[in-house]
mmCIF file with all atom_site columns, C-alpha atoms in Angstrom:
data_model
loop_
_atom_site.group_PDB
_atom_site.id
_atom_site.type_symbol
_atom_site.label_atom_id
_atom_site.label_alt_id
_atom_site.label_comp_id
_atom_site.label_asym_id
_atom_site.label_entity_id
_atom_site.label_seq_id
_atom_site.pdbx_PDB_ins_code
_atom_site.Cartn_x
_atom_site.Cartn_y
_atom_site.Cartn_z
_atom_site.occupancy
_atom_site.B_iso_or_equiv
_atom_site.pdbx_formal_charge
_atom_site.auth_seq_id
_atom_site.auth_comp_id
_atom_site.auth_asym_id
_atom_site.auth_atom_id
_atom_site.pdbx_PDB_model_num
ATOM 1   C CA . UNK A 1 1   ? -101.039 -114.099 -41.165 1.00 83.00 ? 14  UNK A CA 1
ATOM 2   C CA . UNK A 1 2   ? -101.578 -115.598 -38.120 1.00 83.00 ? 15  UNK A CA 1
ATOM 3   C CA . UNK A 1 3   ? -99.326  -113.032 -36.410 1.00 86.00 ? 16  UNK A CA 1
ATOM 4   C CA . UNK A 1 4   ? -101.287 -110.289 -38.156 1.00 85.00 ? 17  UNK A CA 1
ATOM 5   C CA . UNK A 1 5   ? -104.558 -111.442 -36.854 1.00 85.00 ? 18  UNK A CA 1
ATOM 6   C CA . UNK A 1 6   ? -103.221 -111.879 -33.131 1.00 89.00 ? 19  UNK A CA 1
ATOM 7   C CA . UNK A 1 7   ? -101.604 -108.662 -32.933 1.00 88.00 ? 20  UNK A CA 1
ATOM 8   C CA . UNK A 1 8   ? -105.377 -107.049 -34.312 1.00 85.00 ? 21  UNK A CA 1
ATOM 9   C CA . UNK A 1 9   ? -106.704 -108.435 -31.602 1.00 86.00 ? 22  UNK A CA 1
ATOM 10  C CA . UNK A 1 10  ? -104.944 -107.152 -28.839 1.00 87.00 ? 23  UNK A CA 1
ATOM 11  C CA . UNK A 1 11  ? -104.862 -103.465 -30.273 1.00 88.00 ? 24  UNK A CA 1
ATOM 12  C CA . UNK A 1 12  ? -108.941 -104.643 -30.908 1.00 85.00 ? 25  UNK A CA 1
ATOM 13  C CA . UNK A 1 13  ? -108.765 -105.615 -27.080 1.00 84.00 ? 26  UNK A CA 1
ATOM 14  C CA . UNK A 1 14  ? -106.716 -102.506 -25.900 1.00 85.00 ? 27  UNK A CA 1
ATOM 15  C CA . UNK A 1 15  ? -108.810 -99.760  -27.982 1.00 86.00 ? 28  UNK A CA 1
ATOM 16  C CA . UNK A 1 16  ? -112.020 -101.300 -25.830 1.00 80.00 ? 29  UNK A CA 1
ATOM 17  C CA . UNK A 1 17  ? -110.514 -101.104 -22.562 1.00 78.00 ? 30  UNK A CA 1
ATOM 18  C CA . UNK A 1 18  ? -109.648 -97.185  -23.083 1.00 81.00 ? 31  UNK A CA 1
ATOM 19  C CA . UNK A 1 19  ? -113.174 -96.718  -24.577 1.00 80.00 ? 32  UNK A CA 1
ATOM 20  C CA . UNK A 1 20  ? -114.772 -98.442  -21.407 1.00 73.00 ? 33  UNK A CA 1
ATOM 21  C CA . UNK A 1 21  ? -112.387 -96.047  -19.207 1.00 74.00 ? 34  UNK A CA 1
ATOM 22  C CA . UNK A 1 22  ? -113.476 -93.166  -21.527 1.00 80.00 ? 35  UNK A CA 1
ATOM 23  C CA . UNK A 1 23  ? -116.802 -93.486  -20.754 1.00 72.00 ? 36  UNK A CA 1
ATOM 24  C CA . UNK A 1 24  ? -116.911 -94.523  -17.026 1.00 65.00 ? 37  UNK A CA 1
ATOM 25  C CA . UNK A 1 25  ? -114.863 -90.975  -16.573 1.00 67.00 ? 38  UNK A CA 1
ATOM 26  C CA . UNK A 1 26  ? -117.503 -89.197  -18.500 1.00 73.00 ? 39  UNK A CA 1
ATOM 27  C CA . UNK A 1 27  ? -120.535 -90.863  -16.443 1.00 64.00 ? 40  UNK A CA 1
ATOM 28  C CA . UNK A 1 28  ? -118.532 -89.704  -13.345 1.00 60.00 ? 41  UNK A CA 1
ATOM 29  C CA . UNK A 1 29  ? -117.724 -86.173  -14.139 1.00 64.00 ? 42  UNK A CA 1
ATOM 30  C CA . UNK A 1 30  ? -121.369 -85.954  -14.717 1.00 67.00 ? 43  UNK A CA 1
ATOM 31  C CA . UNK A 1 31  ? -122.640 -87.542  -11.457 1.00 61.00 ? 44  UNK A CA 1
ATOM 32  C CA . UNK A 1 32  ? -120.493 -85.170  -9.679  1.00 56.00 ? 45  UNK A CA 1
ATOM 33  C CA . UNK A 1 33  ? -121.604 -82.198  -11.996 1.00 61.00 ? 46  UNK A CA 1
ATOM 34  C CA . UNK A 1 34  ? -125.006 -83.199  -11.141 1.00 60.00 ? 47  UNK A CA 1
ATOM 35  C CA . UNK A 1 35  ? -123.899 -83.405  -6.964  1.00 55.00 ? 48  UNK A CA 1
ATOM 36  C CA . UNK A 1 36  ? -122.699 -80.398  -6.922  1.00 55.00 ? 49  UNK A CA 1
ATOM 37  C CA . UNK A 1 37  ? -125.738 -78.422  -9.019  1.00 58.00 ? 50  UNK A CA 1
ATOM 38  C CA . UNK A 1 38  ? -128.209 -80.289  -6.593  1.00 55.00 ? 51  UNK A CA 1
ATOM 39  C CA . UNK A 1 39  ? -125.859 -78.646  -3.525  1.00 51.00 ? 52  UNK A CA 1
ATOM 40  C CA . UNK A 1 40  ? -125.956 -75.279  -4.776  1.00 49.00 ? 53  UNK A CA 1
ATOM 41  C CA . UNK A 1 41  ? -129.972 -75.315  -5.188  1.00 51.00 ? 54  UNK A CA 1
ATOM 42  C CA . UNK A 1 42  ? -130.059 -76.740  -1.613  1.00 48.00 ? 55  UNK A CA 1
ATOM 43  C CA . UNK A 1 43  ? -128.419 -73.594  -0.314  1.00 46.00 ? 56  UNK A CA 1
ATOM 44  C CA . UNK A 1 44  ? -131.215 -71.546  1.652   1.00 46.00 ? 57  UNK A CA 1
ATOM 45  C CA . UNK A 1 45  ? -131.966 -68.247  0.635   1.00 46.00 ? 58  UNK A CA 1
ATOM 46  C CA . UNK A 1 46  ? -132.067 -67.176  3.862   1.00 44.00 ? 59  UNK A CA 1
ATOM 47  C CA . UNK A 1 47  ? -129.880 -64.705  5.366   1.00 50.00 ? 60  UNK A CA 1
ATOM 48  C CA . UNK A 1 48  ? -126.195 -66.263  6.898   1.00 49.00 ? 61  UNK A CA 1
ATOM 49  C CA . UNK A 1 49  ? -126.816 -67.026  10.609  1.00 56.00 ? 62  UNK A CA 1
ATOM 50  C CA . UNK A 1 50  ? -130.647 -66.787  10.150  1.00 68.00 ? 63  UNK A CA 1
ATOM 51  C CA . UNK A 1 51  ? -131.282 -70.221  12.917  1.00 79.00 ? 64  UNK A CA 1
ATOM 52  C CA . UNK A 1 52  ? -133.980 -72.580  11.393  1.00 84.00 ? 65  UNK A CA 1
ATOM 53  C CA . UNK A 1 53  ? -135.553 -74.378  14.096  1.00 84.00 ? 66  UNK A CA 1
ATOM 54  C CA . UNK A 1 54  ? -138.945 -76.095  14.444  1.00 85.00 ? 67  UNK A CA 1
ATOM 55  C CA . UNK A 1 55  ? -141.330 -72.764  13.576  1.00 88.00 ? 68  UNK A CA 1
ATOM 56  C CA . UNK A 1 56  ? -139.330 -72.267  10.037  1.00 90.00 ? 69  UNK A CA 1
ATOM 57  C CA . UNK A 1 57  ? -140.703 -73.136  7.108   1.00 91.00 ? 70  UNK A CA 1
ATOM 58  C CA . UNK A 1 58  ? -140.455 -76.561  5.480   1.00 92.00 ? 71  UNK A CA 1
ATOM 59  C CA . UNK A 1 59  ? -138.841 -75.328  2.614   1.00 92.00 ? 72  UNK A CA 1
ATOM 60  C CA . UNK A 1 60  ? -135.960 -73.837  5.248   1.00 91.00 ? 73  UNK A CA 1
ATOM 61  C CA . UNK A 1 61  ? -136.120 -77.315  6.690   1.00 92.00 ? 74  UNK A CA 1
ATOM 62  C CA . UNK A 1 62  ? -135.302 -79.703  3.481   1.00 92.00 ? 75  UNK A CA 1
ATOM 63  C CA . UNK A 1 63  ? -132.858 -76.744  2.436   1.00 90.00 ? 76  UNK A CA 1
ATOM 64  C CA . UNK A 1 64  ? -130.647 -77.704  5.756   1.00 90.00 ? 77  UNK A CA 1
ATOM 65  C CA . UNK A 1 65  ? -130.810 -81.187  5.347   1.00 92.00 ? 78  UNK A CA 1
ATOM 66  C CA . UNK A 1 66  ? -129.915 -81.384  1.442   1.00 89.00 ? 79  UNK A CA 1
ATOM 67  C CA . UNK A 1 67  ? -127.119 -78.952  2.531   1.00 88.00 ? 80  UNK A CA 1
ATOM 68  C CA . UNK A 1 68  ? -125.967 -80.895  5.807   1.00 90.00 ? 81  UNK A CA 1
ATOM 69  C CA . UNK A 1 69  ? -126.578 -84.477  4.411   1.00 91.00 ? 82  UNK A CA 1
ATOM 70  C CA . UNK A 1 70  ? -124.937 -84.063  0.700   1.00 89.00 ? 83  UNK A CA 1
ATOM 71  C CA . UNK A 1 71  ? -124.786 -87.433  -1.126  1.00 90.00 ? 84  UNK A CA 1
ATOM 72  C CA . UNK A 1 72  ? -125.770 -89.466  -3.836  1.00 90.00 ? 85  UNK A CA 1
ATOM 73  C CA . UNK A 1 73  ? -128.413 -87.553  -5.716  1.00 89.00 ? 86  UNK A CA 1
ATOM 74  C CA . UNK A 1 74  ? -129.646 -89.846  -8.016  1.00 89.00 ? 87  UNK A CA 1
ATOM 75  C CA . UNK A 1 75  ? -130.281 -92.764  -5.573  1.00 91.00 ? 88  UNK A CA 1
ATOM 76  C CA . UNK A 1 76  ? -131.317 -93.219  -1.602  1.00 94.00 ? 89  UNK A CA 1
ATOM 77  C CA . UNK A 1 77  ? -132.384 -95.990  0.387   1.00 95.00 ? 90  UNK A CA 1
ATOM 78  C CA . UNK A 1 78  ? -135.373 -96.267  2.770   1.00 94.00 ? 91  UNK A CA 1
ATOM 79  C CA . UNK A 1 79  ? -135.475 -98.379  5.977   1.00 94.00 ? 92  UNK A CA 1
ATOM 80  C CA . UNK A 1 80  ? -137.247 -101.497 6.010   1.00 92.00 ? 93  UNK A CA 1
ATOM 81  C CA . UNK A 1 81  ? -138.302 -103.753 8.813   1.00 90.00 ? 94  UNK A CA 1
ATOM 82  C CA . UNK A 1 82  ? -139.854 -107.352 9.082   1.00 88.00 ? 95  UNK A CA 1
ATOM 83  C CA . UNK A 1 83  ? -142.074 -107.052 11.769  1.00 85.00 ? 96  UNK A CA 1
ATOM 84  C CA . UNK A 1 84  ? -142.221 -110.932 11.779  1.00 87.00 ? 97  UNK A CA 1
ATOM 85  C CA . UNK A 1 85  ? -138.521 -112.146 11.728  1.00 89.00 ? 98  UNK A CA 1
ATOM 86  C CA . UNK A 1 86  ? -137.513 -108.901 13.497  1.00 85.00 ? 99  UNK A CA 1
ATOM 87  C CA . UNK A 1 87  ? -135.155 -107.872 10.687  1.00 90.00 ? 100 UNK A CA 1
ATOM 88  C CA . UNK A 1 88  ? -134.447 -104.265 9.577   1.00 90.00 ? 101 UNK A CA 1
ATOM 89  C CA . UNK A 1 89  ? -132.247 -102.954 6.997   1.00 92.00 ? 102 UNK A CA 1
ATOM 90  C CA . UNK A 1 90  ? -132.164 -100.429 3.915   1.00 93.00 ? 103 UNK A CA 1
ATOM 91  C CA . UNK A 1 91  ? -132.373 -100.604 0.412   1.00 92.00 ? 104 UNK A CA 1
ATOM 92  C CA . UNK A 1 92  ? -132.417 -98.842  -2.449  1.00 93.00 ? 105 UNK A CA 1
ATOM 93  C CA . UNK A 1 93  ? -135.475 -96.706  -3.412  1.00 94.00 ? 106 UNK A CA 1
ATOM 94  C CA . UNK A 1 94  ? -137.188 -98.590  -6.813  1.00 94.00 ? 107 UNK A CA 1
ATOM 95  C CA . UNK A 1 95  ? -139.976 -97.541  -8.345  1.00 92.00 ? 108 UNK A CA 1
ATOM 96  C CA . UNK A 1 96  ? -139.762 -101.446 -9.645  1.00 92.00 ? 109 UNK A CA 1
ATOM 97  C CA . UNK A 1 97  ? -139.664 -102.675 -6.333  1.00 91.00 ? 110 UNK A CA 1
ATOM 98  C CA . UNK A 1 98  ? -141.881 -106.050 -5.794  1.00 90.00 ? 111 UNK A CA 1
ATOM 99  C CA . UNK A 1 99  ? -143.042 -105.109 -9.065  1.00 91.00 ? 112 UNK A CA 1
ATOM 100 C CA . UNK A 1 100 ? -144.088 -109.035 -10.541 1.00 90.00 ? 113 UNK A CA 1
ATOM 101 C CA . UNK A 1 101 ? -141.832 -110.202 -13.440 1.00 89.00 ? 114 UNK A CA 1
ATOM 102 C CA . UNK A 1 102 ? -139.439 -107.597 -13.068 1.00 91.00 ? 115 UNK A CA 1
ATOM 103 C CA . UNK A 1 103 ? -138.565 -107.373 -9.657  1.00 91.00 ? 116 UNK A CA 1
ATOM 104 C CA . UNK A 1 104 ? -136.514 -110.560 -8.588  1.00 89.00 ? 117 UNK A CA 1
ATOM 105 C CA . UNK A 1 105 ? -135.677 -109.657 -4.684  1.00 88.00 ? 118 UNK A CA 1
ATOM 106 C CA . UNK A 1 106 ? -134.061 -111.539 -2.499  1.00 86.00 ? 119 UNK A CA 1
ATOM 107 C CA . UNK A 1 107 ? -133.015 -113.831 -5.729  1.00 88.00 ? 120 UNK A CA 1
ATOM 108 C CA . UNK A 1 108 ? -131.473 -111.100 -7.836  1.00 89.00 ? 121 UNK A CA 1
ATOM 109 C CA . UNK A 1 109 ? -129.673 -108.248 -5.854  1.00 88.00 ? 122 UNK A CA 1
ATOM 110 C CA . UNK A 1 110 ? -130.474 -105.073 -6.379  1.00 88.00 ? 123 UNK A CA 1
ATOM 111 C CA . UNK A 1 111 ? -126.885 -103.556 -7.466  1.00 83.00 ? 124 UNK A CA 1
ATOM 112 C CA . UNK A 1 112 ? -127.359 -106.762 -9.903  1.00 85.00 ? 125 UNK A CA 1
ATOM 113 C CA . UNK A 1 113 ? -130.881 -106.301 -11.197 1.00 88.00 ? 126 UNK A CA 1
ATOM 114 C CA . UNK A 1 114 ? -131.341 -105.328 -15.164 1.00 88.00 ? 127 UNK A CA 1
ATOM 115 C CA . UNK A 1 115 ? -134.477 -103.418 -14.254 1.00 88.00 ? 128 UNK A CA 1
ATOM 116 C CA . UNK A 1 116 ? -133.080 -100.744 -11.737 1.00 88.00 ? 129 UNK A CA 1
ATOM 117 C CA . UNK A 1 117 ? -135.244 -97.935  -11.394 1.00 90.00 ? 130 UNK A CA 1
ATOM 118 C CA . UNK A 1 118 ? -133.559 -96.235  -8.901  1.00 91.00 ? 131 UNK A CA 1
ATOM 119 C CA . UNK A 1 119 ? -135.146 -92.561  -7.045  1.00 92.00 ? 132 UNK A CA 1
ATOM 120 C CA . UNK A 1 120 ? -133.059 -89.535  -7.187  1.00 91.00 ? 133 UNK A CA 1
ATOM 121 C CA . UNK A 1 121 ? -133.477 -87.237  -3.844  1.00 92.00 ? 134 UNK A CA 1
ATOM 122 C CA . UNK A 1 122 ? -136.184 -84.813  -4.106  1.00 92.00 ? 135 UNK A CA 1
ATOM 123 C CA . UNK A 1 123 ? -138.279 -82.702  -1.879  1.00 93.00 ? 136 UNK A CA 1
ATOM 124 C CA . UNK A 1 124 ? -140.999 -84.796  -1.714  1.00 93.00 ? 137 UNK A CA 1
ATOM 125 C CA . UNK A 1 125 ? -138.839 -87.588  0.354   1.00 94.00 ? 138 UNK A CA 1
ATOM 126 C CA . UNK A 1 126 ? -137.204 -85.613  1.995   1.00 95.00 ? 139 UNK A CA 1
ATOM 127 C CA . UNK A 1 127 ? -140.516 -83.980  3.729   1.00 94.00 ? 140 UNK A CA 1
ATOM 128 C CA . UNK A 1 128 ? -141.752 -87.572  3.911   1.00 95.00 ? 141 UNK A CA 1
ATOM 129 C CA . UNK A 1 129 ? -138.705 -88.451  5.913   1.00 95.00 ? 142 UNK A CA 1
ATOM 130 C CA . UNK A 1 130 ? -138.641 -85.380  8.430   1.00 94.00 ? 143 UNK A CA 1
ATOM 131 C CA . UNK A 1 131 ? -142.185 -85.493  9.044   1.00 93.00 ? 144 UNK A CA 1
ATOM 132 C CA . UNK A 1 132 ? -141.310 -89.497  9.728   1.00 93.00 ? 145 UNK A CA 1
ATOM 133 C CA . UNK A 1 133 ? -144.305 -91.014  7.802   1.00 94.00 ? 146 UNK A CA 1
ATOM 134 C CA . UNK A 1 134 ? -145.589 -91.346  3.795   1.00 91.00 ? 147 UNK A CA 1
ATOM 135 C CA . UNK A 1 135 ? -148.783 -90.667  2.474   1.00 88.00 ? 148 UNK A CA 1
ATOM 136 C CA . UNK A 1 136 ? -150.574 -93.381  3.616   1.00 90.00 ? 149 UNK A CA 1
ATOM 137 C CA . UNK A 1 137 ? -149.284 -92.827  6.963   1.00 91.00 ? 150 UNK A CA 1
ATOM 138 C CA . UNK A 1 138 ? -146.675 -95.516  7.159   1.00 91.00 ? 151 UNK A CA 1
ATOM 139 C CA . UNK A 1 139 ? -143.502 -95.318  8.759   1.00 93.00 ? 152 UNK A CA 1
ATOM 140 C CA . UNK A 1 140 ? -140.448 -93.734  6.285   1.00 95.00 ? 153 UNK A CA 1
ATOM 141 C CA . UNK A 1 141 ? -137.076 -93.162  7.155   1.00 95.00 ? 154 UNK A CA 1
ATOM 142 C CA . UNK A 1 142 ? -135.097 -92.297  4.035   1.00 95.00 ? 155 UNK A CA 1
ATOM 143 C CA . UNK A 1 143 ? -131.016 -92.576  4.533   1.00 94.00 ? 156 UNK A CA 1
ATOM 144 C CA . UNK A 1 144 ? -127.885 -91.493  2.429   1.00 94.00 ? 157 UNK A CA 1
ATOM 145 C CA . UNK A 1 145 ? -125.104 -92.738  0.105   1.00 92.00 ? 158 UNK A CA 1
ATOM 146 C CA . UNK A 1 146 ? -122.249 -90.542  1.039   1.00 91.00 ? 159 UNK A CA 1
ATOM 147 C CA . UNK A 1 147 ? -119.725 -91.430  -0.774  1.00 88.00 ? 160 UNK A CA 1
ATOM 148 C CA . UNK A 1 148 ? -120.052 -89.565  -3.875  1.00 84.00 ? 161 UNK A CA 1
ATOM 149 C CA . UNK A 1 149 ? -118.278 -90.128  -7.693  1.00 79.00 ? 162 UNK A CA 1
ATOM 150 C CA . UNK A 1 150 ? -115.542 -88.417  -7.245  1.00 81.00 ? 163 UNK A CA 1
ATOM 151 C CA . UNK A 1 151 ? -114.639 -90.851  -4.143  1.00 84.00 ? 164 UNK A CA 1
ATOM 152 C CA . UNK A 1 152 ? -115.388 -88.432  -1.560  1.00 87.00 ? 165 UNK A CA 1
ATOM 153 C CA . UNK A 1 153 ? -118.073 -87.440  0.946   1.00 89.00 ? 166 UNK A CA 1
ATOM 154 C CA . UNK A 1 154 ? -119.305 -83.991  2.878   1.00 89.00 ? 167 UNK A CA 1
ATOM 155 C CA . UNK A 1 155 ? -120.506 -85.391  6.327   1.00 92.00 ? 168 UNK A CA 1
ATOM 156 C CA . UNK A 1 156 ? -118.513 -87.924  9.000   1.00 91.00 ? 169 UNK A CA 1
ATOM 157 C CA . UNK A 1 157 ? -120.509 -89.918  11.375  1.00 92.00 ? 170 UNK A CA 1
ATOM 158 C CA . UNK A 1 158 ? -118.678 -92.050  14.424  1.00 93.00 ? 171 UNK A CA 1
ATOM 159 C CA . UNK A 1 159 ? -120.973 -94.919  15.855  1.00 94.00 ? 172 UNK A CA 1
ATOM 160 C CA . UNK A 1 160 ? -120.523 -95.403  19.686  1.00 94.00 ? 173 UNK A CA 1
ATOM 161 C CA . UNK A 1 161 ? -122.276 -98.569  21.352  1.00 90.00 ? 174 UNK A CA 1
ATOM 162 C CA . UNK A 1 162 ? -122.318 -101.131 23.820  1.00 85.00 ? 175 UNK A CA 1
ATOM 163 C CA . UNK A 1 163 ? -120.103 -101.070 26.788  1.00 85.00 ? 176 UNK A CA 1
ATOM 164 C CA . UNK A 1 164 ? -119.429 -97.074  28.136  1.00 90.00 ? 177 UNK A CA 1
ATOM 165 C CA . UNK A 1 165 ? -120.709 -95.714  24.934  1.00 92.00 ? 178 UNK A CA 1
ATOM 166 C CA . UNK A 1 166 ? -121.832 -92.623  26.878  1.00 91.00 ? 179 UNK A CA 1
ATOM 167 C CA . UNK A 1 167 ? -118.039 -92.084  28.434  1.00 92.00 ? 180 UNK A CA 1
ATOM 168 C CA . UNK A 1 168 ? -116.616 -92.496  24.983  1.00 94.00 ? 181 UNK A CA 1
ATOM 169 C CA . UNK A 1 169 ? -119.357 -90.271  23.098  1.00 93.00 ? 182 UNK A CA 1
ATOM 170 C CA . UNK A 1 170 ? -118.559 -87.662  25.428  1.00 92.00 ? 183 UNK A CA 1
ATOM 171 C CA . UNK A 1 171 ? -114.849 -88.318  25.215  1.00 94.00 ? 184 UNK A CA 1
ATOM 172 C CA . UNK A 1 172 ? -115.063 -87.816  21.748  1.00 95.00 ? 185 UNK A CA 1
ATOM 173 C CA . UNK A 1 173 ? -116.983 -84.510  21.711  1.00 93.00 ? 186 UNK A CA 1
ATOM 174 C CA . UNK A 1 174 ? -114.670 -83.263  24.020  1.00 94.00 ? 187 UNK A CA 1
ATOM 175 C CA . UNK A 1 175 ? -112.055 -83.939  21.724  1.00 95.00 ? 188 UNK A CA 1
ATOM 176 C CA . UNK A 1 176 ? -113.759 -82.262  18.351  1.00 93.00 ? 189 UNK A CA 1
ATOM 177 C CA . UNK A 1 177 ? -114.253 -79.131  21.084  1.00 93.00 ? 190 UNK A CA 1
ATOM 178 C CA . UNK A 1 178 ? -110.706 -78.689  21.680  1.00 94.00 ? 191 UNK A CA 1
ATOM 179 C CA . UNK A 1 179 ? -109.366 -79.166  18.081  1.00 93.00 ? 192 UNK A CA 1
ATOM 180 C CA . UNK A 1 180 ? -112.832 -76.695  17.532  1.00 92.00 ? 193 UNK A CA 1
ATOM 181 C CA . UNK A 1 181 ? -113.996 -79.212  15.414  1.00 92.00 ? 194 UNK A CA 1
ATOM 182 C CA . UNK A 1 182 ? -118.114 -78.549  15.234  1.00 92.00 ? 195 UNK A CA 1
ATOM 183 C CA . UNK A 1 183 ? -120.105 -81.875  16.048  1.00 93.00 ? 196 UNK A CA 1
ATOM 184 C CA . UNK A 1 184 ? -123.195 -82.740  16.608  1.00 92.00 ? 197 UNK A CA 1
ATOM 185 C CA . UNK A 1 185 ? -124.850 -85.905  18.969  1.00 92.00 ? 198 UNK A CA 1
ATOM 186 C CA . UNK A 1 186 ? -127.566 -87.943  19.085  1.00 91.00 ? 199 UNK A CA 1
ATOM 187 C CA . UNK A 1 187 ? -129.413 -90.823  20.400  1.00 90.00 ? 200 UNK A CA 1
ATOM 188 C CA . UNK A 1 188 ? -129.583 -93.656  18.780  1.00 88.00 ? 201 UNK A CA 1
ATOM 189 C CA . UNK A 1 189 ? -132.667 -95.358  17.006  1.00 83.00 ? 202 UNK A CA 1
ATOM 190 C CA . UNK A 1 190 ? -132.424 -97.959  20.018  1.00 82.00 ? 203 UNK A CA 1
ATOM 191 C CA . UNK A 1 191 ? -131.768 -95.953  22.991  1.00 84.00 ? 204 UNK A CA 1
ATOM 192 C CA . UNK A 1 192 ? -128.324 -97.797  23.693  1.00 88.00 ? 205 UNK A CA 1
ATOM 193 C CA . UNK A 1 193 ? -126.258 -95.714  21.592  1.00 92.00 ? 206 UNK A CA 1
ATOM 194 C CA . UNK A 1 194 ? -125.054 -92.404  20.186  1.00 94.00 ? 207 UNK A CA 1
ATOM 195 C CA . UNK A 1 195 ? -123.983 -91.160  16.991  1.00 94.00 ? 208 UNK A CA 1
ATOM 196 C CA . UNK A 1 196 ? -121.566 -88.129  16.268  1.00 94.00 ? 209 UNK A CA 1
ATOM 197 C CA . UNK A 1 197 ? -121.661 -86.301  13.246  1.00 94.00 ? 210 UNK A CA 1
ATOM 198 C CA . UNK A 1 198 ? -119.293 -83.717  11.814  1.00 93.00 ? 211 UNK A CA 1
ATOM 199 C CA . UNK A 1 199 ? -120.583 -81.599  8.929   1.00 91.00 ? 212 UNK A CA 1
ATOM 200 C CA . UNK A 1 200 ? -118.304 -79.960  5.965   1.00 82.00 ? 213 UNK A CA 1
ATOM 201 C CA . UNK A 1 201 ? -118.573 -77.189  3.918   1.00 72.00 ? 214 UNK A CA 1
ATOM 202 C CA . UNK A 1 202 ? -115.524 -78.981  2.114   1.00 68.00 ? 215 UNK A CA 1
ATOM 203 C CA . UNK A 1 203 ? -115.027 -82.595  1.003   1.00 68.00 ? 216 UNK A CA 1
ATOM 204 C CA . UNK A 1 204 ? -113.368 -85.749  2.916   1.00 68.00 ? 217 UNK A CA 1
ATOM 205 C CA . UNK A 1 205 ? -111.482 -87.439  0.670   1.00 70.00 ? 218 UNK A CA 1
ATOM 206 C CA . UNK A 1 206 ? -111.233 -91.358  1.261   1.00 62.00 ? 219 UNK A CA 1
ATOM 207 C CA . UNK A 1 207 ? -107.849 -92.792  -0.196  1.00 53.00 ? 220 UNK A CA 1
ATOM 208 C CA . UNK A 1 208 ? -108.912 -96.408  -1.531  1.00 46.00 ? 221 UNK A CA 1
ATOM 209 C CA . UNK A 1 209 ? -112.007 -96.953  -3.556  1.00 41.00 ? 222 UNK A CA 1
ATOM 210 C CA . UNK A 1 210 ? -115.481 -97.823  -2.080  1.00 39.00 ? 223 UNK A CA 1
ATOM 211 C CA . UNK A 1 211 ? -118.637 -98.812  -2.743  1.00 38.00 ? 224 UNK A CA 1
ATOM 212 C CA . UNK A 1 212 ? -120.981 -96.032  -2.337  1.00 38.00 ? 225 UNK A CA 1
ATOM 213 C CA . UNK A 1 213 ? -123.693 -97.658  -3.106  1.00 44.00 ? 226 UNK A CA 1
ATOM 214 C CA . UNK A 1 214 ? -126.023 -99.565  -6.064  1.00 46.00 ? 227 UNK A CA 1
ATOM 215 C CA . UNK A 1 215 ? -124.675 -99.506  -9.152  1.00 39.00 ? 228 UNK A CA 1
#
């Protein structure tokens, strides 16, 4: 009997293990079914080759970025910054941020917190983030979660700093030019760096598993 009752268990044990892979799969065949719808609405209407610059329309404008920066759609993060320690970071948009009794930051992390209630990417932030400011006219900076459920990402970004970041920025754009290999610099936030980005129509695919993000 006791045999019996051991040997329940484990197929007991087993049978749960498949259900809990069962249903992660499902959740993540649906986060990327819901990626990939939110791409396809972000596609312009406009013409191919029709340039967007700063005259266009905002609606032309948030239809570039949702197509250039492709991520997580059902979470972002915003910037923050401690104008008394210094400090600056991002974390995850919550409408139950600092909210008292259910918000338990820094104590409870928020990839650990029972009361997530994360922001998907909409229109609103993301004219709130290119016009640099909120509502009540406070700084907003909105970023990304590239990696996406399927374990892979649309966009590559190289961070050059310190030292001769400006020989090896330009080293490396010279190298994307002769593999024609579109990128695109900037400055960074500080003034004492430069980032590269390289934008896909297809996906990167990253070999081991990562963390994209809050769970």
């Amino acid at each position: 009997m006791d045999a019996r009752i051991t040997e329940l268990v484990a197929r007991l044990t087993a049978l749960e293990g498949e259900r809990a892979e069962i249903l992660a799969e499902i959740n993540t065949l649906r986060s990327v079914r819901s990626e990939e719808a939110a791409a396809v609405k972000a596609v312009p209407s406009a013409k191919a080759g029709d340039p967007i610059d700063r005259n266009s329309t905002i609606e032309k404008k948030i239809a570039l970025f949702r197509r250039l920066f492709r991520g997580r759609s059902d979470v972002f993060p915003i910037r923050w910054e401690n104008r008394t320690t210094g400090r600056s970071g991002y974390a995850p948009a919550c409408t139950n941020e600092w909210q008292r009794g259910i918000c338990e930051k820094p104590k409870v992390k928020c990839s650990a917190c029972p009361n997530q209630a994360f922001q998907a990417v909409d229109e609103v932030s993301i004219e709130r983030h290119l016009r640099g400011t909120d509502t009540n006219g406070a700084p907003f900076v909105m970023g990304v979660y590239p990696m996406l459920a399927d374990n892979t990402c649309s966009f590559l970004a190289a961070d050059f700093d310190e030292g001769e970041w400006r020989r090896d920025v330009f080293a490396f754009r010279e190298t994307c030019q002769r593999h024609k290999i579109p990128v695109a610099i900037e400055r960074s936030r500080s003034g004492n760096g430069a980032h590269a980005w390289i934008f896909s129509r297809n996906r990167y695919r990253r070999r081991r598993r990562a963390v994209s993000g809050p769970s």
